[in-house]
PDB file of C-alpha atoms in Angstrom:
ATOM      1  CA  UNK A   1     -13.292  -2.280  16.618  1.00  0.00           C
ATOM      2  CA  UNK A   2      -9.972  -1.171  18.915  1.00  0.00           C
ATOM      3  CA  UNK A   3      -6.723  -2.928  18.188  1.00  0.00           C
ATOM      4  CA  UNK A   4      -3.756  -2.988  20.351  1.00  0.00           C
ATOM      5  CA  UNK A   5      -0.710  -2.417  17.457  1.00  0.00           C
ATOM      6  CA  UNK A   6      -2.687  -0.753  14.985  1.00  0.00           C
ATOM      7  CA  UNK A   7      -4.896   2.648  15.112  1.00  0.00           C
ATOM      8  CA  UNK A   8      -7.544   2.867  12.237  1.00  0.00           C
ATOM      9  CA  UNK A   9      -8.862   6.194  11.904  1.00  0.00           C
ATOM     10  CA  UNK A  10     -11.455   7.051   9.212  1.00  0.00           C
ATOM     11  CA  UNK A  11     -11.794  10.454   7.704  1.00  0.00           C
ATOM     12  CA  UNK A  12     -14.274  10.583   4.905  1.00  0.00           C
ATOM     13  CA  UNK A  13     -13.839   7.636   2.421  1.00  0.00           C
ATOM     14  CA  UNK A  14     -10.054   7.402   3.556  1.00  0.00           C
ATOM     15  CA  UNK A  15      -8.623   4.668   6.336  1.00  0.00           C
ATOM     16  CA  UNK A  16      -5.582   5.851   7.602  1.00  0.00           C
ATOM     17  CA  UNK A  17      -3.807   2.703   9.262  1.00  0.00           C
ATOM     18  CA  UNK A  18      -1.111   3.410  12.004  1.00  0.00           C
ATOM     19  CA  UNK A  19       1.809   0.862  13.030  1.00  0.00           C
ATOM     20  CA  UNK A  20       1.180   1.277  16.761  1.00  0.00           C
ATOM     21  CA  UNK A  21       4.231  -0.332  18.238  1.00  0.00           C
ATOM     22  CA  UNK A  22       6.326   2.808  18.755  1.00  0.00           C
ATOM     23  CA  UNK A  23       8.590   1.470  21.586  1.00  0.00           C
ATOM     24  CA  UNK A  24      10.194  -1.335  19.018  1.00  0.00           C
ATOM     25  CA  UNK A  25      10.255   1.242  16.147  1.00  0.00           C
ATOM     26  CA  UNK A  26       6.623  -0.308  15.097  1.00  0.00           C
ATOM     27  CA  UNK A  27       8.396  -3.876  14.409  1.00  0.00           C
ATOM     28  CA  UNK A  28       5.389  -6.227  13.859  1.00  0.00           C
ATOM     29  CA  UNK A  29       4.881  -9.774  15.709  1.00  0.00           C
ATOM     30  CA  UNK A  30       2.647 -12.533  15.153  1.00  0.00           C
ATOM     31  CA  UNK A  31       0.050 -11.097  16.969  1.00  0.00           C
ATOM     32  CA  UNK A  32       0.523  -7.541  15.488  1.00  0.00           C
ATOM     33  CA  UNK A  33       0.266  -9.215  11.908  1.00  0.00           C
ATOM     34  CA  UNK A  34      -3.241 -10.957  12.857  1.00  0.00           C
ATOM     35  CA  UNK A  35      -4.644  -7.776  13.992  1.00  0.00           C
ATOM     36  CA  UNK A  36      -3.712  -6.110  10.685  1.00  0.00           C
ATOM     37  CA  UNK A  37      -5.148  -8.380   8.918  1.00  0.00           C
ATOM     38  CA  UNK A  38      -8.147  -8.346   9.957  1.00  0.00           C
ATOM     39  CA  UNK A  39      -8.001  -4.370   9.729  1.00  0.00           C
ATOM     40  CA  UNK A  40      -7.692  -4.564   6.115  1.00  0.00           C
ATOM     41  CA  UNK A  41      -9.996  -7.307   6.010  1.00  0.00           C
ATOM     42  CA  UNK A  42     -12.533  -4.944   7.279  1.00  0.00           C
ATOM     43  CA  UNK A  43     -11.342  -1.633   5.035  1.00  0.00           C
ATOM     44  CA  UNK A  44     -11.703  -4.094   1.776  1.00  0.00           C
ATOM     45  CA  UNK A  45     -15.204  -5.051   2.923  1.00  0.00           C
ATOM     46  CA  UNK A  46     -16.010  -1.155   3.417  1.00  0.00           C
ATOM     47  CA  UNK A  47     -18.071  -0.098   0.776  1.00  0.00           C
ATOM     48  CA  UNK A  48     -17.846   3.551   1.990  1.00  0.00           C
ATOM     49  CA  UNK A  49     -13.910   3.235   2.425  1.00  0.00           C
ATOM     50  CA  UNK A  50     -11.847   3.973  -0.563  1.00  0.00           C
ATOM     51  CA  UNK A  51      -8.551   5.239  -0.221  1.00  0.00           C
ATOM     52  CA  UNK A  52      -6.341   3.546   2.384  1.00  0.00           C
ATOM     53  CA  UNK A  53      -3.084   5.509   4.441  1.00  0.00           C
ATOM     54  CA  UNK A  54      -0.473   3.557   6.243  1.00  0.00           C
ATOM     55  CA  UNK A  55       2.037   4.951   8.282  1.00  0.00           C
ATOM     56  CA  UNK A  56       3.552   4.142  12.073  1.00  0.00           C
ATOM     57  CA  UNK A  57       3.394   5.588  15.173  1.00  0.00           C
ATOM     58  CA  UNK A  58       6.042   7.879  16.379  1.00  0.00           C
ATOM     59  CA  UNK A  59       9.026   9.983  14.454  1.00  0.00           C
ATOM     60  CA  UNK A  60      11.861   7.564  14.489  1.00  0.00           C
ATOM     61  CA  UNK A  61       9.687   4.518  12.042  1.00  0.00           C
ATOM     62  CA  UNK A  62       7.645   3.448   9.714  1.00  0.00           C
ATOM     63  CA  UNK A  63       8.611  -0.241  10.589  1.00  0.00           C
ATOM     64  CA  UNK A  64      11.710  -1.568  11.905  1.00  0.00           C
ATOM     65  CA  UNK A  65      10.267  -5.062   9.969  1.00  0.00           C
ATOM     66  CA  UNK A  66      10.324  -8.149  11.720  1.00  0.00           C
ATOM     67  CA  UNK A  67      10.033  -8.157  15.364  1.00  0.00           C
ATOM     68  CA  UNK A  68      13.585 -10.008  15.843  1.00  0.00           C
ATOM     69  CA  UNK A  69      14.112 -10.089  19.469  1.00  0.00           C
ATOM     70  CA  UNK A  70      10.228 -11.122  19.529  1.00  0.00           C
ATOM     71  CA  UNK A  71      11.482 -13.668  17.706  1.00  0.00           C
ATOM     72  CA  UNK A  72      15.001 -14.515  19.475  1.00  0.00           C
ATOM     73  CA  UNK A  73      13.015 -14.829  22.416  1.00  0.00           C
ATOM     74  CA  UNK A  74      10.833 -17.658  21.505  1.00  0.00           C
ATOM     75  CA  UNK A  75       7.860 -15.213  21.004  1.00  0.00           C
ATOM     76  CA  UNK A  76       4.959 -16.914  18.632  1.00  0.00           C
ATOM     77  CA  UNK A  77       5.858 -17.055  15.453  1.00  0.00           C
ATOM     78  CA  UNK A  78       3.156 -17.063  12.137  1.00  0.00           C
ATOM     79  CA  UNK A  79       1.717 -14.413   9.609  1.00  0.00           C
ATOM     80  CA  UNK A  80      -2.075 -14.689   8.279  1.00  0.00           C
ATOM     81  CA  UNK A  81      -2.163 -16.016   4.194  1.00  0.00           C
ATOM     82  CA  UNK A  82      -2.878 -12.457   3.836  1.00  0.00           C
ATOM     83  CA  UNK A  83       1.276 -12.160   4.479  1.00  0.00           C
ATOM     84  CA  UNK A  84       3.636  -9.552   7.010  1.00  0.00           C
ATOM     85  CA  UNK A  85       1.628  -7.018   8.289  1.00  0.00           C
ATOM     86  CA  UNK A  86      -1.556  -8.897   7.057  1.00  0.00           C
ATOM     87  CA  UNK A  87      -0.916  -6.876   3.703  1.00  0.00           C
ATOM     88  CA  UNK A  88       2.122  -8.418   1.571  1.00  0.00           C
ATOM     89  CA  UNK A  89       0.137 -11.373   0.432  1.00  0.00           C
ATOM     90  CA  UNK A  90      -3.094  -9.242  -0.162  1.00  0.00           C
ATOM     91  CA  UNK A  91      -3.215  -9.857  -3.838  1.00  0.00           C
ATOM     92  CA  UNK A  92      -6.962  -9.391  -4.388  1.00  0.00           C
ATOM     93  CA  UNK A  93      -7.019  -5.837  -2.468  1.00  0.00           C
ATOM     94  CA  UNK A  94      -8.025  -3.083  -5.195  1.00  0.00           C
ATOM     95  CA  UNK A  95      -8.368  -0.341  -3.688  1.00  0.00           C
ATOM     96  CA  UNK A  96      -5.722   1.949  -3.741  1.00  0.00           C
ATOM     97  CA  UNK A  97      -3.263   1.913  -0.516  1.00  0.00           C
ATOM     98  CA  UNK A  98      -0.150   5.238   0.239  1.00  0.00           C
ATOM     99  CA  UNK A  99       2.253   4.678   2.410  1.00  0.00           C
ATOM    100  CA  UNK A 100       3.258   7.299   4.061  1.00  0.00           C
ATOM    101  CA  UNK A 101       7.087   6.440   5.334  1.00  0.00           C
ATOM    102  CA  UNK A 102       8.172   8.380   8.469  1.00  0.00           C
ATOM    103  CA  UNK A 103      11.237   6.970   9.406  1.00  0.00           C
ATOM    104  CA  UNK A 104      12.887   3.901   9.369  1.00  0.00           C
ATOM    105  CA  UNK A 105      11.620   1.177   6.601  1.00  0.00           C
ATOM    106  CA  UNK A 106      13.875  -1.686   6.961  1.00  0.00           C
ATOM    107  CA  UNK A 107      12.906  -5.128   5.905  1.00  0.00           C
ATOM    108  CA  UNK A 108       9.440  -6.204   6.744  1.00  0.00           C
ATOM    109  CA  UNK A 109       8.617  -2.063   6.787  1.00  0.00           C
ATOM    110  CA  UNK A 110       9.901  -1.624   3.451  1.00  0.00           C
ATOM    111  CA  UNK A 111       8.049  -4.507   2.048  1.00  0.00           C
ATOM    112  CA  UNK A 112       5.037  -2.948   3.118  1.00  0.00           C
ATOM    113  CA  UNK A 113       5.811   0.362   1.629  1.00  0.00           C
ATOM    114  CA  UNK A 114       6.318  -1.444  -1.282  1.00  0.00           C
ATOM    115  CA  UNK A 115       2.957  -3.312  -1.099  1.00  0.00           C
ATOM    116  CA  UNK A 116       1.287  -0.070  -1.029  1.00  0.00           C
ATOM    117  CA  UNK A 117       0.537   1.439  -4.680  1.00  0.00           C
ATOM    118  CA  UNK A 118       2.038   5.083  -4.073  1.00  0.00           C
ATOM    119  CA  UNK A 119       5.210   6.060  -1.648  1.00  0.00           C
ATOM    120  CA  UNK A 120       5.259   9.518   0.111  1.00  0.00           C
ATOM    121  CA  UNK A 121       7.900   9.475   2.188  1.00  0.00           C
ATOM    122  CA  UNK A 122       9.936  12.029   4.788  1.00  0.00           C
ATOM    123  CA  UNK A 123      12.894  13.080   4.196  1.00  0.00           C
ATOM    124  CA  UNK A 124      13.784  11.296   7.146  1.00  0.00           C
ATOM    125  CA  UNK A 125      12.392   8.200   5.952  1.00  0.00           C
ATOM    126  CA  UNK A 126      15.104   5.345   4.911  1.00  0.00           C
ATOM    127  CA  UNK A 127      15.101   2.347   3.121  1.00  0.00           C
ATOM    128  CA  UNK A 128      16.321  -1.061   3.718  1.00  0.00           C
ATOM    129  CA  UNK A 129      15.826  -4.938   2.824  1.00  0.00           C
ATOM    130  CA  UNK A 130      19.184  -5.507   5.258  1.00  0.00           C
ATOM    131  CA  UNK A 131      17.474  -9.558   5.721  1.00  0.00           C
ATOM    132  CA  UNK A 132      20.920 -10.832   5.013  1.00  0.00           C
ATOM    133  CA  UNK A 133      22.528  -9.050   7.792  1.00  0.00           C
ATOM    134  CA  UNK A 134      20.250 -11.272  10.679  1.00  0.00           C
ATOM    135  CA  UNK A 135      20.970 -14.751   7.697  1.00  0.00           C
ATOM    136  CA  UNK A 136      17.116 -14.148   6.431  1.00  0.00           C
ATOM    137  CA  UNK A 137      15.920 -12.637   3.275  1.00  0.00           C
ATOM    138  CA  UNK A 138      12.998 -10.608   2.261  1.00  0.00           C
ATOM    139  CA  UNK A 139      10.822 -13.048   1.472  1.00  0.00           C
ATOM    140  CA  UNK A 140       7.558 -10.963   2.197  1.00  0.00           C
ATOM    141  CA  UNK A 141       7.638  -9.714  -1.198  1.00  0.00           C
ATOM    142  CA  UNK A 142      10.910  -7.070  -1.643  1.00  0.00           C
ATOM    143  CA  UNK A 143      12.542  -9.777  -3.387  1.00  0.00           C
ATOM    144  CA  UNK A 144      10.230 -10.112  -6.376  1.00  0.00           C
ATOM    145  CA  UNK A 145       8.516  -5.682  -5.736  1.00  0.00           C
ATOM    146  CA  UNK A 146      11.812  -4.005  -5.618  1.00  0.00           C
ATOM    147  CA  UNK A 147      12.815  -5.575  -9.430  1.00  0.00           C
ATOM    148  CA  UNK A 148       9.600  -4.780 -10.752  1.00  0.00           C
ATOM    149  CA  UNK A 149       9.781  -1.014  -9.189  1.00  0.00           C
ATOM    150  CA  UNK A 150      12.803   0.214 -10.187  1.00  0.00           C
ATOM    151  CA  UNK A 151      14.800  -2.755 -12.717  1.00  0.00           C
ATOM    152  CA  UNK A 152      16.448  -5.691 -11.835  1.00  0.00           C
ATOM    153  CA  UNK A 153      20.318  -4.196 -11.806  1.00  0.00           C
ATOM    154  CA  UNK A 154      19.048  -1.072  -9.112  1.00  0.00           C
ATOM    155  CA  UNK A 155      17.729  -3.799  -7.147  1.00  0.00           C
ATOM    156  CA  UNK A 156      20.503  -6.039  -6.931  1.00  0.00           C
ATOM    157  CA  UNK A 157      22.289  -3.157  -5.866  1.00  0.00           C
ATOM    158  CA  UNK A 158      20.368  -2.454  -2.493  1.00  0.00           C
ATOM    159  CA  UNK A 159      19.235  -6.631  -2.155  1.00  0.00           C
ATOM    160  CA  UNK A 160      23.312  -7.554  -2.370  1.00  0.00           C
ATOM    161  CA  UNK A 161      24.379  -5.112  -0.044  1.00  0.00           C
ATOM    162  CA  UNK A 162      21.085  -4.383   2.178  1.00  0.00           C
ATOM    163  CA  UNK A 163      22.552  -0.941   2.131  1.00  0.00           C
ATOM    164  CA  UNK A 164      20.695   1.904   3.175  1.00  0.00           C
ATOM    165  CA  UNK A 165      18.779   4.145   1.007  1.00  0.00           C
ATOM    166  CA  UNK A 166      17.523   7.862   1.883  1.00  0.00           C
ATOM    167  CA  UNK A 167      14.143   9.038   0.454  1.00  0.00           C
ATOM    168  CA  UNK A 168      15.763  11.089  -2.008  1.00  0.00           C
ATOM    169  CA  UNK A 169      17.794   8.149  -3.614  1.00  0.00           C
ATOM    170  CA  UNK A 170      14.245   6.091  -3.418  1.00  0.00           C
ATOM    171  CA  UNK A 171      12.704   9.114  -5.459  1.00  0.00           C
ATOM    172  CA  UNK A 172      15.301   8.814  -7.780  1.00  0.00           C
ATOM    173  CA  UNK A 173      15.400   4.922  -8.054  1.00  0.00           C
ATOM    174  CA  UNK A 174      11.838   5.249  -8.916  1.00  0.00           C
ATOM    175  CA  UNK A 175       9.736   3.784  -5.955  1.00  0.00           C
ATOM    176  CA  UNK A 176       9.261   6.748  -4.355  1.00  0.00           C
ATOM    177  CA  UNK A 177       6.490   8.793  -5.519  1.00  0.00           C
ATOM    178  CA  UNK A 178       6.820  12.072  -3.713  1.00  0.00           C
ATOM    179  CA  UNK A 179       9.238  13.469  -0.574  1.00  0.00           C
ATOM    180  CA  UNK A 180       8.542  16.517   2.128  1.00  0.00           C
ATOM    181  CA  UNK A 181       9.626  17.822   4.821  1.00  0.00           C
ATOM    182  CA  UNK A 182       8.510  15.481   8.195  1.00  0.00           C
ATOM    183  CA  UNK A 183       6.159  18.232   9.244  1.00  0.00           C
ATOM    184  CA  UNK A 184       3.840  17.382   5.906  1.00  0.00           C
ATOM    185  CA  UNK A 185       3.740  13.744   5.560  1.00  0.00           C
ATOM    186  CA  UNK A 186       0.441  13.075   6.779  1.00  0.00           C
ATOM    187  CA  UNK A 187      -0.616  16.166   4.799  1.00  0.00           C
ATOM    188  CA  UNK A 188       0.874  15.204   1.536  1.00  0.00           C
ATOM    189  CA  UNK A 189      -0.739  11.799   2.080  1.00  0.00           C
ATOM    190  CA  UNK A 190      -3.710  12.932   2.376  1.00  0.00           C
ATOM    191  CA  UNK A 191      -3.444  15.511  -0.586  1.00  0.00           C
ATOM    192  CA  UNK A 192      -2.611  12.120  -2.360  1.00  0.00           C
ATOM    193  CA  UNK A 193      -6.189  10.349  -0.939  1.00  0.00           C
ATOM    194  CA  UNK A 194      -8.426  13.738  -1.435  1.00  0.00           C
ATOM    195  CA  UNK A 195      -6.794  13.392  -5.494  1.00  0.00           C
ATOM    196  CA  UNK A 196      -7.383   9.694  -5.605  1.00  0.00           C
ATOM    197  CA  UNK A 197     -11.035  10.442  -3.909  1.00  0.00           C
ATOM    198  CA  UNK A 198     -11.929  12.907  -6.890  1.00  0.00           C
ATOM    199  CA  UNK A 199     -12.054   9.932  -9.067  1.00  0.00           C
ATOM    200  CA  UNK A 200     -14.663   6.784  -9.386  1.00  0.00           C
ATOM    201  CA  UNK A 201     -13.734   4.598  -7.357  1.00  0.00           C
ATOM    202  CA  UNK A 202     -14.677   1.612  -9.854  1.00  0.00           C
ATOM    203  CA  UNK A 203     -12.299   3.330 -12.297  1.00  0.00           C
ATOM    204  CA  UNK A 204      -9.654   3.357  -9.703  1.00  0.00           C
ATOM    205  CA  UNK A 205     -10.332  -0.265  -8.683  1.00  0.00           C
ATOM    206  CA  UNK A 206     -10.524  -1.223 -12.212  1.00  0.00           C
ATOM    207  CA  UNK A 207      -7.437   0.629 -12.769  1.00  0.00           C
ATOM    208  CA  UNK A 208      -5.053  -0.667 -10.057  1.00  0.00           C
ATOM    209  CA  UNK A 209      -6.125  -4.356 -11.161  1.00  0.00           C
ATOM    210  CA  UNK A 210      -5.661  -4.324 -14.594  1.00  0.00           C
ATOM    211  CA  UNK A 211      -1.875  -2.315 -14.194  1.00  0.00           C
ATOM    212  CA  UNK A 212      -1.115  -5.283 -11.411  1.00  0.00           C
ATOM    213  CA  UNK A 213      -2.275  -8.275 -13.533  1.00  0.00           C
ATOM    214  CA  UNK A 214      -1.492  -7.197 -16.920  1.00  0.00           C
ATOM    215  CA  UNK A 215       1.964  -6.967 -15.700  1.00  0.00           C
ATOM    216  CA  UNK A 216       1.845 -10.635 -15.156  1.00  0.00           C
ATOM    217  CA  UNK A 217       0.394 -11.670 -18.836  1.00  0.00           C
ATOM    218  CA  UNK A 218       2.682 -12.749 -20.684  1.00  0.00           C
ATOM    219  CA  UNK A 219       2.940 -10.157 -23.158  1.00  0.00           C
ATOM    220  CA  UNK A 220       1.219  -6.479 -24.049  1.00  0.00           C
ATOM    221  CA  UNK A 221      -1.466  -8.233 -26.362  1.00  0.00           C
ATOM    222  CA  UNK A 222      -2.269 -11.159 -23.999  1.00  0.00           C
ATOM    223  CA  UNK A 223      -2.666  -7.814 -21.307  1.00  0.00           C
ATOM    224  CA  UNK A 224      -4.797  -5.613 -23.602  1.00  0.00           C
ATOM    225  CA  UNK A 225      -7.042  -8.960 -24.584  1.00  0.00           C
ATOM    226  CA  UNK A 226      -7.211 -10.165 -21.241  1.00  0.00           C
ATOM    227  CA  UNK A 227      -8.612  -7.060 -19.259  1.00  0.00           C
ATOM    228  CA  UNK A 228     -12.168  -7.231 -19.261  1.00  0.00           C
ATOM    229  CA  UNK A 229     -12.528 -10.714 -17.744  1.00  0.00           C
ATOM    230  CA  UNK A 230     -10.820  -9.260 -14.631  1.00  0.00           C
ATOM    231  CA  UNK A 231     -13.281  -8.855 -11.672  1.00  0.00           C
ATOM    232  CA  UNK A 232     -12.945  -5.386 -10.655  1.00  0.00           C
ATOM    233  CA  UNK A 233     -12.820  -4.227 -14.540  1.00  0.00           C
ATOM    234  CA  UNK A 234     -15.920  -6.203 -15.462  1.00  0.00           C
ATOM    235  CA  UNK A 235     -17.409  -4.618 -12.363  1.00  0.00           C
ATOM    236  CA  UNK A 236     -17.109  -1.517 -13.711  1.00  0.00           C
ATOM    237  CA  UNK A 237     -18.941  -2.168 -16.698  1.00  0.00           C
ATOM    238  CA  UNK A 238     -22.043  -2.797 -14.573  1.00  0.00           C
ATOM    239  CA  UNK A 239     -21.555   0.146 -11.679  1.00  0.00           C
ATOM    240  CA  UNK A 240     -24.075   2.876 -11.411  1.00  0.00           C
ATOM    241  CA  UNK A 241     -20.290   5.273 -12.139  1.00  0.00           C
ATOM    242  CA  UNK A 242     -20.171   3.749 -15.544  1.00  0.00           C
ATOM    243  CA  UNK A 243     -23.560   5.466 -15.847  1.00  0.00           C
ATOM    244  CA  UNK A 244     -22.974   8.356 -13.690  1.00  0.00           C
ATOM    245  CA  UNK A 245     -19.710  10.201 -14.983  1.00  0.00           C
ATOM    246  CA  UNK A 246     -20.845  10.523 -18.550  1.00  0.00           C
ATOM    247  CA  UNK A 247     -24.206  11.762 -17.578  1.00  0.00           C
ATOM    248  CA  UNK A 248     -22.081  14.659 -15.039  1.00  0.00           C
ATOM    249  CA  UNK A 249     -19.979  15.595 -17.692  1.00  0.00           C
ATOM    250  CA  UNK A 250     -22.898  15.961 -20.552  1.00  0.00           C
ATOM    251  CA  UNK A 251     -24.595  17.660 -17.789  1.00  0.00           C
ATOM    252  CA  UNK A 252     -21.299  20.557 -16.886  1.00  0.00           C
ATOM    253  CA  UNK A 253     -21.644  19.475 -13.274  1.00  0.00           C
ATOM    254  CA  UNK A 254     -19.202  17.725 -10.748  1.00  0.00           C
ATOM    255  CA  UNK A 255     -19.981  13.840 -10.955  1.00  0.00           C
ATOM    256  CA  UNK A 256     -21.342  12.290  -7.478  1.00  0.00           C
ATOM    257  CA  UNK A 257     -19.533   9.063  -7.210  1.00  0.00           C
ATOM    258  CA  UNK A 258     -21.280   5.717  -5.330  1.00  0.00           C
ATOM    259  CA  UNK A 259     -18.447   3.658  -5.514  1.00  0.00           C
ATOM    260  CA  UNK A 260     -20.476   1.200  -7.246  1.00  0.00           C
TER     261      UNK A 260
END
C-alpha cells in the first residue's frame, strides 16, 4: 500500500524503508509513527521479505527524532505499542533490520538506528540522544541500547552531555558497524542485505533471537540452556533449510533457501 511519511521499496527479499519527511529533517509525528508501524507490520508478515533497510529521505537526515514543534504546537500526540517510529518497541521482529544513517540521527533517529541490528552510516551521519536539551530523555530505547552497545561509562559520556558524535567516533565506540563516503550508503547497505541474503533465513532469524534474548538470561549457562525453547530457534529445527543446507553442501552445489 502507499504511505504518506514512509516509502517502502522492495528489491528481491530486501524492504528498504525510507523516512519520508524531508522538509523537518524526517522528524516523525504521531501519524508518521502509525504508518510505520504498520509498514513493518506488513514486512514481518512477508514471508518472501527478509532483510529490512531503513534510511530517510533527503541528504541533510536520517531523523531529526521527535517532531518537537509538531508537538509545541498541540499536534496529536501517541506512538503504536510497537514504540517511535513503530520500531523501538518491536521486540518480537527477527528478521534482521540496517540502518543506513545519512545525516542527522538525533534522539528519536538515533534510537532507531540503534533498534536496527547493523549501523552503516555516512560520514556525514551524526549522532545524538541531546533529550535533555528540550527537558525529555530518550526514553524510546537509547537509554537502556546505547549501554548495552558500547559499555555503560561510553554511554554516560554521550547520555550526560547529549553531545554530538560523528560516524567515525560511533565506529570507534562500537555501534557503528561500517562508514563510507555519502555517495555509497545505499550501496554499502545493500552489500550488507545481498551478504545477509546468502544465508538461511531461519538461521538468521534463529540467530538474531537467541543473541537478543540470551543477553537477557541471567547468566551464559541459563543462555546456552535456554535457546531451543525460543520460537524462531525451535522453528528452525522444523524448516525445510534445516533439511536443505546439509543436503547442498553434501551435494557441492549452492543451497536454495525457502525461508522456511
Amino acid at each position: 500500500m502507499a504511505y504518506e511519511f514512509v516509502k517502502v521499496e522492495r528489491e528481491g527479499p530486501v524492504t528498504v524503508f525510507t523516512l519520508n519527511r524531508p522538509e523537518v529533517m524526517n522528524a516523525l509525528h504521531s501519524p508518521a509513527h502509525f504508518e510505520l508501524a504498520e509498514a513493518f507490520d506488513a514486512f514481518a508478515a512477508d514471508p518472501e521479505q527478509w532483510v529490512g533497510v531503513v534510511t530517510g529521505a533527503g541528504e541533510r537526515a536520517f531523523s531529526a527524532g521527535n517532531d518537537l514543534k509538531h508537538q509545541a504546537g498541540g499536534g496529536k500526540m501517541g506512538s503504536p505499542p510497537s514504540g517511535f517510529a513503530g520500531l523501538t518497541s518491536r521486540f518480537d521482529l527477527t528478521k534482521p533490520l540496517i540502518a543506513a544513517v545519512n545525516g542527522v540521527a538525533m534522539g528519536g533517529g538515533f534510537e532507531i538506528a540503534l533498534a536496527c541490528d547493523v549501523i552503516v552510516a555516512s560520514e556525514a551521519a551524526i549522532f545524538a540522544l541531546p533529550e535533555p536539551r528540550v527537558g525529555l530523555a530518550a526514553l524510546a530505547g537509547g537509554l537502556h541500547r546505547l549501554p548495552r552497545a558500547i559499555g555503560t561509562k561510553r554511554a554516560m559520556g554521550m547520555i550526560l552531555t547529549g553531545r554530538r558524535v560523528s560516524a567515525a567516533e560511533g565506529l570507534e565506540l562500537g555501534f557503528v558497524n561500517e562508514v563510507v563516503a555519502p555517495g555509497e550508503l545505499m550501496a554499502a547497505a545493500r552489500r550488507w542485505a545481498g551478504q545477509i541474503c546468502e544465508l538461511s533465513p531461519m538461521s538468521i532469524r534463529a540467530s538474531k533471537q537467541a543473541v537478543y534474548q540470551g543477553l537477557d538470561e541471567p547468566s551464559l549457562e541459563a543462555a546456552i540452556k535456554g535457546q531451543n525453547r525460543y520460537p524462531a530457534v525451535a522453528a528452525l529445527y522444523q524448516a525445510e533449510d534445516f533439511i536443505e543446507g546439509p543436503l547442498a553442501f553434501s551435494q557441492k552445489r549452492p543451497p536454495q533457501w525457502k525461508g522456511r
